[in-house]
Amino acid sequence: MTEIEESIAEESPDVAHDIPDIVIGRLPIYLRALMRMVEEGDKVTTSSQELGDRLGVSSAQIRKDLSLFGDFGKQGTGYHINYLVQQLQRILKLDREWPVAMVGAGFLGHALANYGGFKNRGFRVAWIFDNDPETVGQKIGGIMVRHVDGLERVLRREKVQIAMLAVPATAAQELADRLVASGVRAILTYAPISINVPEGVKVQYSDPVAQLQRMTFYLDV
Amino acid sequence: MTEIEESIAEESPDVAHDIPDIVIGRLPIYLRALMRMVEEGDKVTTSSQELGDRLGVSSAQIRKDLSLFGDFGKQGTGYHINYLVQQLQRILKLDREWPVAMVGAGFLGHALANYGGFKNRGFRVAWIFDNDPETVGQKIGGIMVRHVDGLERVLRREKVQIAMLAVPATAAQELADRLVASGVRAILTYAPISINVPEGVKVQYSDPVAQLQRMTFYLDV
DNA sequence: CACCAATCGTGTAACATTTCACAATTGTAG
DNA sequence: CTACAATTGTGAAATGTTACACGATTGGTG
Ligand SMILES: NC(=O)c1ccc[n+]([C@@H]2O[C@H](COP(=O)([O-])OP(=O)(O)OC[C@H]3O[C@@H](n4cnc5c(N)ncnc54)[C@H](O)[C@@H]3O)[C@@H](O)[C@H]2O)c1
Ligand SMILES: NC(=O)c1ccc[n+]([C@@H]2O[C@H](COP(=O)([O-])OP(=O)(O)OC[C@H]3O[C@@H](n4cnc5c(N)ncnc54)[C@H](O)[C@@H]3O)[C@@H](O)[C@H]2O)c1
């Protein structure tokens, strides 16, 4: 009975946090497709079947995933698109705008800082840091590039929780450490190297070469 | 007995293709870490334990993954780094240089075309296509941007199997169709939209926003 | 040359995820 | 008001993945 108590013990106010991470990873994909449906504007509801066909996943998977968070659909009708978008945004905590810090203002940093795709999807690049004297002081996408020396001070003051890392591989671990020490809890890194972070900090990787390498296995000759 | 014959029927000359895709996805990560060890140059061998510690995966997982392809290690000693790099490159068909076509020469296309990280990891951006008259004819990273009208002709002639797609979401599906029709079998796309391709064509997605959205779930407040 | 620490490869058990399949519900058309 | 087609949510079965744990082998040390 002690065991039962323990297993009940830790859960968030909203929904239990024993949701498989693999499910969480699919929700943004569902959300992306649903928002596109909203844009298309040609219908009010959709079904797990229709959504699954678009995304290449089974309708059962979509229903099961969503059912972990609540009963969002209606038998015979399906899901109300706007309502489901809202619910997914709430679940993923996207019903607000997260300020993001960008470290590294090279080629990639420039492209990302100018990228219009963050808006309306829950994020805003709010600070950019670099250590190159030539780059510091410039404006990119309307944001002044600050010297990386001030990183800790700014991030701690502003309580920044999310950062993107676009520095050379050699600098990535050190900067990840500094980000974590400054309170960052989620890092999206583009450096082609695995970084180590303490428990409780999330890391996502974006390495186009690794992604290509994952596909060549299946090619002939 | 017919069933047994059938199950034996399809396998590649080298290694059976019933390797889980999730394993294939980890091999580039192993390879990346091993190549870094080569660069560091401070040792000749490594162990599944050491590699696992670096990457945050269990040593057993690494051993099991590798054992699907052969016996590459030696008890008591571990794995010879250079040899394992070679074997992974062979398995992933990276013991050659794959020419890659890039479609879309905007902000992101520029960053990617100038990116030095493809070299030595098995790829070379060899063609760039765009439909903007201002952009066509320019050189990016030493490569002339061609008009997208010539895409089919060039890709078919050169037997290009891999492409990167960096065009607006609205154009992505149409261009994916054209790539597939031109013989491309592997697509890395940056457009924030799911694309549909026929059986046998691999797609990898890179959507930084989706990656960030996958992490906010775990943040507080 | 005997011992030992290090380490692999792997069968099996444990755990995780997906698929199946169906009762229940809904809205619509006759 | 009834019949029916569409569709959900979900328990159970099937499938897939990871972790455990150990025999076997290696190279080094005394
Ligand atoms: N360019 C691409 O298309 C691309 C694609 C995928 C991954 N990447 C990776 O992303 C990272 C950045 O790529 P890039 O092409 O923008 O490189 P880049 O050299 O153009 O930019 C790197 C930037 O980081 C800055 N920097 C270096 N050390 C720093 C430090 N200690 N503190 C703060 N800033 C520092 C540099 O001043 C520079 O502005 C690299 O790891 C690269 O491998 C790049
Ligand atoms: N910029 C970023 O950091 C970033 C990051 C992630 C994803 N993305 C995505 O990558 C894609 C490209 O982003 P971008 O910032 O480079 O946009 P961009 O507008 O700068 O570039 C798009 C390019 O595609 C070309 N194009 C448009 N239609 C075309 C067609 N039919 N045929 C050939 N070329 C065509 C345009 O001429 C332009 O050069 C977008 O889908 C964007 O959402 C961009």
CSV table of N, CA and C and ligand atoms in Angstrom, one decimal, chain A residues 108 110-118 190, chain B residues 103-110 129-132 135 148 165-169 171 174-175 178 190-192 206-208, ligand 2:
chain,number,residue,atom,x,y,z
A,108,LEU,N,24.3,30.1,-39.4
A,108,LEU,CA,23.1,29.5,-38.9
A,108,LEU,C,22.4,30.4,-38.0
A,110,HIS,N,22.3,33.6,-37.9
A,110,HIS,CA,21.7,34.6,-38.8
A,110,HIS,C,20.4,34.1,-39.3
A,111,ALA,N,20.4,32.9,-40.0
A,111,ALA,CA,19.2,32.3,-40.6
A,111,ALA,C,18.1,32.2,-39.5
A,112,LEU,N,18.5,31.7,-38.4
A,112,LEU,CA,17.5,31.4,-37.3
A,112,LEU,C,16.9,32.7,-36.8
A,113,ALA,N,17.8,33.7,-36.6
A,113,ALA,CA,17.3,34.9,-36.0
A,113,ALA,C,16.4,35.7,-36.9
A,114,ASN,N,16.6,35.5,-38.2
A,114,ASN,CA,15.7,36.1,-39.2
A,114,ASN,C,14.5,35.3,-39.5
A,115,TYR,N,14.4,34.1,-39.0
A,115,TYR,CA,13.3,33.1,-39.3
A,115,TYR,C,12.0,33.6,-38.8
A,116,GLY,N,11.0,33.7,-39.6
A,116,GLY,CA,9.7,34.2,-39.2
A,116,GLY,C,8.9,33.1,-38.6
A,117,GLY,N,9.3,31.9,-38.6
A,117,GLY,CA,8.5,30.7,-38.3
A,117,GLY,C,8.3,30.5,-36.8
A,118,PHE,N,9.0,31.2,-35.9
A,118,PHE,CA,8.8,31.0,-34.5
A,118,PHE,C,7.5,31.7,-34.0
A,190,TYR,N,22.8,22.8,-32.5
A,190,TYR,CA,23.1,22.5,-33.9
A,190,TYR,C,24.5,22.0,-34.0
B,103,VAL,N,17.4,22.2,-52.8
B,103,VAL,CA,16.3,23.0,-53.5
B,103,VAL,C,15.9,24.1,-52.5
B,104,GLY,N,16.0,25.4,-53.0
B,104,GLY,CA,15.7,26.5,-52.2
B,104,GLY,C,17.0,27.2,-51.7
B,105,ALA,N,17.2,28.4,-52.3
B,105,ALA,CA,18.5,29.1,-51.9
B,105,ALA,C,18.2,30.4,-51.2
B,106,GLY,N,17.3,30.3,-50.2
B,106,GLY,CA,17.0,31.4,-49.3
B,106,GLY,C,18.0,31.5,-48.2
B,107,PHE,N,17.6,32.0,-47.0
B,107,PHE,CA,18.4,32.1,-45.9
B,107,PHE,C,19.0,30.8,-45.5
B,108,LEU,N,18.2,29.8,-45.4
B,108,LEU,CA,18.6,28.5,-44.9
B,108,LEU,C,19.5,27.8,-46.0
B,109,GLY,N,19.0,27.9,-47.2
B,109,GLY,CA,19.8,27.3,-48.3
B,109,GLY,C,21.2,27.8,-48.4
B,110,HIS,N,21.3,29.2,-48.1
B,110,HIS,CA,22.7,29.8,-48.1
B,110,HIS,C,23.5,29.2,-47.0
B,129,PHE,N,19.1,24.6,-56.6
B,129,PHE,CA,18.0,25.1,-57.4
B,129,PHE,C,17.1,26.1,-56.7
B,130,ASP,N,16.6,27.0,-57.5
B,130,ASP,CA,15.7,28.0,-56.9
B,130,ASP,C,14.8,28.5,-58.1
B,131,ASN,N,13.8,29.2,-57.8
B,131,ASN,CA,12.9,29.7,-58.9
B,131,ASN,C,12.9,31.3,-58.9
B,132,ASP,N,13.7,31.9,-58.1
B,132,ASP,CA,13.8,33.3,-58.0
B,132,ASP,C,14.8,33.8,-59.1
B,135,THR,N,18.0,35.1,-57.8
B,135,THR,CA,18.9,34.2,-57.1
B,135,THR,C,19.6,33.3,-58.2
B,148,VAL,N,15.0,26.1,-61.1
B,148,VAL,CA,14.3,24.8,-60.7
B,148,VAL,C,13.6,24.1,-61.9
B,165,LEU,N,15.6,20.0,-48.9
B,165,LEU,CA,14.5,20.8,-49.4
B,165,LEU,C,14.4,22.0,-48.4
B,166,ALA,N,14.6,23.2,-48.9
B,166,ALA,CA,14.5,24.4,-48.0
B,166,ALA,C,13.7,25.5,-48.7
B,167,VAL,N,12.5,25.1,-49.1
B,167,VAL,CA,11.6,26.0,-49.7
B,167,VAL,C,10.4,26.3,-48.8
B,168,PRO,N,9.6,27.3,-49.0
B,168,PRO,CA,8.4,27.5,-48.2
B,168,PRO,C,7.5,26.3,-48.1
B,169,ALA,N,6.8,26.2,-47.0
B,169,ALA,CA,5.9,25.1,-46.8
B,169,ALA,C,4.9,24.9,-48.0
B,171,ALA,N,5.4,25.2,-51.0
B,171,ALA,CA,6.0,24.6,-52.2
B,171,ALA,C,6.5,23.2,-52.0
B,174,GLU,N,4.9,19.9,-53.6
B,174,GLU,CA,5.1,19.8,-55.1
B,174,GLU,C,6.5,19.5,-55.4
B,175,LEU,N,7.4,20.1,-54.7
B,175,LEU,CA,8.8,19.9,-55.0
B,175,LEU,C,9.3,18.5,-54.6
B,178,ARG,N,8.3,16.2,-57.3
B,178,ARG,CA,9.2,16.4,-58.5
B,178,ARG,C,10.6,15.7,-58.2
B,190,TYR,N,13.2,20.9,-44.6
B,190,TYR,CA,13.2,21.9,-43.5
B,190,TYR,C,11.8,22.6,-43.4
B,191,ALA,N,11.0,22.4,-44.4
B,191,ALA,CA,9.7,23.0,-44.4
B,191,ALA,C,8.8,22.4,-43.3
B,192,PRO,N,8.1,23.3,-42.6
B,192,PRO,CA,7.3,22.8,-41.4
B,192,PRO,C,6.0,22.2,-41.8
B,206,SER,N,13.4,18.4,-40.4
B,206,SER,CA,14.1,19.3,-39.5
B,206,SER,C,13.3,20.5,-39.2
B,207,ASP,N,12.6,20.6,-38.1
B,207,ASP,CA,11.7,21.7,-37.8
B,207,ASP,C,12.0,22.2,-36.4
B,208,PRO,N,12.8,23.2,-36.3
B,208,PRO,CA,13.3,23.7,-35.0
B,208,PRO,C,12.2,24.0,-34.0
E,2,LIG,N1,15.6,30.3,-42.0
E,2,LIG,C1,15.6,29.4,-41.0
E,2,LIG,O1,16.4,29.5,-40.0
E,2,LIG,C2,14.7,28.2,-41.1
E,2,LIG,C3,14.8,27.3,-40.0
E,2,LIG,C4,14.0,26.2,-40.1
E,2,LIG,C5,13.2,26.0,-41.1
E,2,LIG,N2,13.1,26.8,-42.1
E,2,LIG,C6,12.2,26.5,-43.2
E,2,LIG,O2,13.0,26.3,-44.4
E,2,LIG,C7,12.4,26.8,-45.5
E,2,LIG,C8,13.2,27.9,-46.1
E,2,LIG,O3,13.5,28.9,-45.2
E,2,LIG,P1,14.2,30.2,-45.5
E,2,LIG,O4,14.3,31.0,-44.3
E,2,LIG,O5,15.5,29.9,-46.3
E,2,LIG,O6,13.2,30.9,-46.5
E,2,LIG,P2,13.5,31.9,-47.7
E,2,LIG,O7,12.2,32.5,-48.1
E,2,LIG,O8,14.6,32.7,-47.4
E,2,LIG,O9,13.9,30.9,-48.9
E,2,LIG,C9,13.1,30.1,-49.6
E,2,LIG,C10,13.7,30.0,-51.0
E,2,LIG,O10,12.9,29.1,-51.8
E,2,LIG,C11,12.7,29.6,-53.0
E,2,LIG,N3,11.5,29.0,-53.6
E,2,LIG,C12,10.2,29.3,-53.4
E,2,LIG,N4,9.4,28.6,-54.1
E,2,LIG,C13,10.2,27.8,-54.9
E,2,LIG,C14,9.9,26.9,-55.9
E,2,LIG,N5,8.7,26.5,-56.2
E,2,LIG,N6,11.0,26.3,-56.5
E,2,LIG,C15,12.2,26.6,-56.1
E,2,LIG,N7,12.5,27.5,-55.2
E,2,LIG,C16,11.5,28.1,-54.6
E,2,LIG,C17,12.7,31.1,-52.9
E,2,LIG,O11,13.0,31.8,-54.1
E,2,LIG,C18,13.7,31.3,-51.8
E,2,LIG,O12,15.0,31.5,-52.3
E,2,LIG,C19,11.0,27.3,-45.1
E,2,LIG,O13,10.1,26.3,-45.2
E,2,LIG,C20,11.2,27.6,-43.6
E,2,LIG,O14,10.0,27.4,-42.9
E,2,LIG,C21,13.8,28.0,-42.1
